[in-house]
Amino acid sequence: MKILMYNTVLKELPFVKDWAAKTGHEVVNLFEPLSVDNAAKAESFDAISTQQTTAMPAPIYKILANAGIKQIALRQVGYDVFDLPAAFANKIRLSNVAAYSPRAIAEYTLTQLFNILRNSKKFDRAMATGDYTWDAGGQAREIYQLTVAVIGVGRIGSAFAQMLHALGAKVLGVDPLYHAQNEAFLEYTTLDDALSRANVISFHTPLNDETRELADQSFFDKIQPGTIMLNMARGEIVDMAALEAALSSGQLYGAAFDVTPNENEFMNQKHELSELPENIQRLTKLDNFYLSPHIAFYTNTAIKNMVEIALNDAVVLANDGFTENEILR
């Protein structure tokens, strides 16, 4: 089988080579995301795969169907980039990698929580000027003293909750789906109750109609003063203007984000600081806001699993088989 892999990154190439050698399938790499302009390049292939944060609009699926492509294997968790009605109308089957390495994102979320608690950004900036005093950053809090609301208790949220529980934190879980095994390390509750009790709020939900701008101004009005907010999920979950106001007013003690709604304008690119979006320029100047370039997932284990699982699913779906990773109507 011949597979076209869109938006390949260099770190994926060794795993692609190993998978091809192991399975006997041919993989051709294209270093740009799937778009209307390049969808027709799939015409001589049996299957395709991509990973991207840019949307795949409706015309793409008709082009792929006309090229004989029957599926798209996404090498990531979030599938909000798909136009699901257009894909299904053109009989394109879709899959994602729902569990390439939940611990990768959970561990990074925990890392950023510790950075906020220990005032790392303040200390780093002070030390860069030669200020090595204790007061430069301020006194820290310890994690066992915290109550953490995990919003979205799927694979990643559960992994994060287990880590927090092991460190002595009180963990509240907010999710429409109940899993009894999670009761060992968290307490399920409502969103409003969690917001009223939590010192830390961490998002681990997909982006959909229910979660888009979930954290709007009314959400921020319900949280405790001095709360910490973590978002390694999707930028559109949080109203960024409300976030900025909460950081400036002290309603939020600090926040760490790996995603933003406008990340396609600047993430994974090099810029002059003055070229960044204006709200990103303002936010990154704050001592209590941490922004990273959508790299919470970026570990060797995660990249290997993303490549192998997606390519395996591409073969299965192209051969009219079934995979647990298929995105259904």
C-alpha angles and dihedrals in degrees: 000000000000116000129189112211113202125205095012115183122210094248089061095057099083091051091047090052092048092048092049092049091048097047103031093233122131119238123193116195125219115187098212133072123264109270142154089267096057105026091099090063086079091069097103094043134090098214142002140212133190143171119200146133094219115096124255104221127209100269091062095070095054090049090051093046091051088051091056096253114144102181149024119215109204117209095212143055103248113076099176085112089076126088093222099190091050092047094050092044088058092044093245111154116216135205137177135191102250097176113027091139118334089181092061093064094035092053092048091049089052090048092055092046089056090048090056094044092050094044089234097165093053092049093046092051092046094048090050086064094045096260108137098164123128091234092060091083105015136230119313134225124229121239097234088066093061136094110210125198110208107198106200114027101200125122096305096038091049092050090050092047091052091052091049092048091051089054093052102257123140107244126204119192125208116189137127089228118071122211113186093205090065091065087082091072109017144035116234114224143149124284094246092050091048092050092050093052107032129101089188130037119196125184120215101157133119118250111257140130091287096050103036105116089351087152097061127146093283089054092053090048089062099052126094117259109261096029121155119227126203125188120178093145118071129334095224091065090078129056098231095203090055089046092052092049091049092051092049095046096047094245082121118044089200145328138210120201130181092181139043133186091246097042094123087069094065117356117116090013136098118243142166106254090243090059095060119104110279096244091051090051090053095044096048090053089063118097091216099052124082120192125183128183100257092280103131089110095044106115132121092249093050095048092049093049094044091055098043098043094046094047091047089051091048090058093045096049094043088055091051092252130136133253131181087231095065115122107230131200 
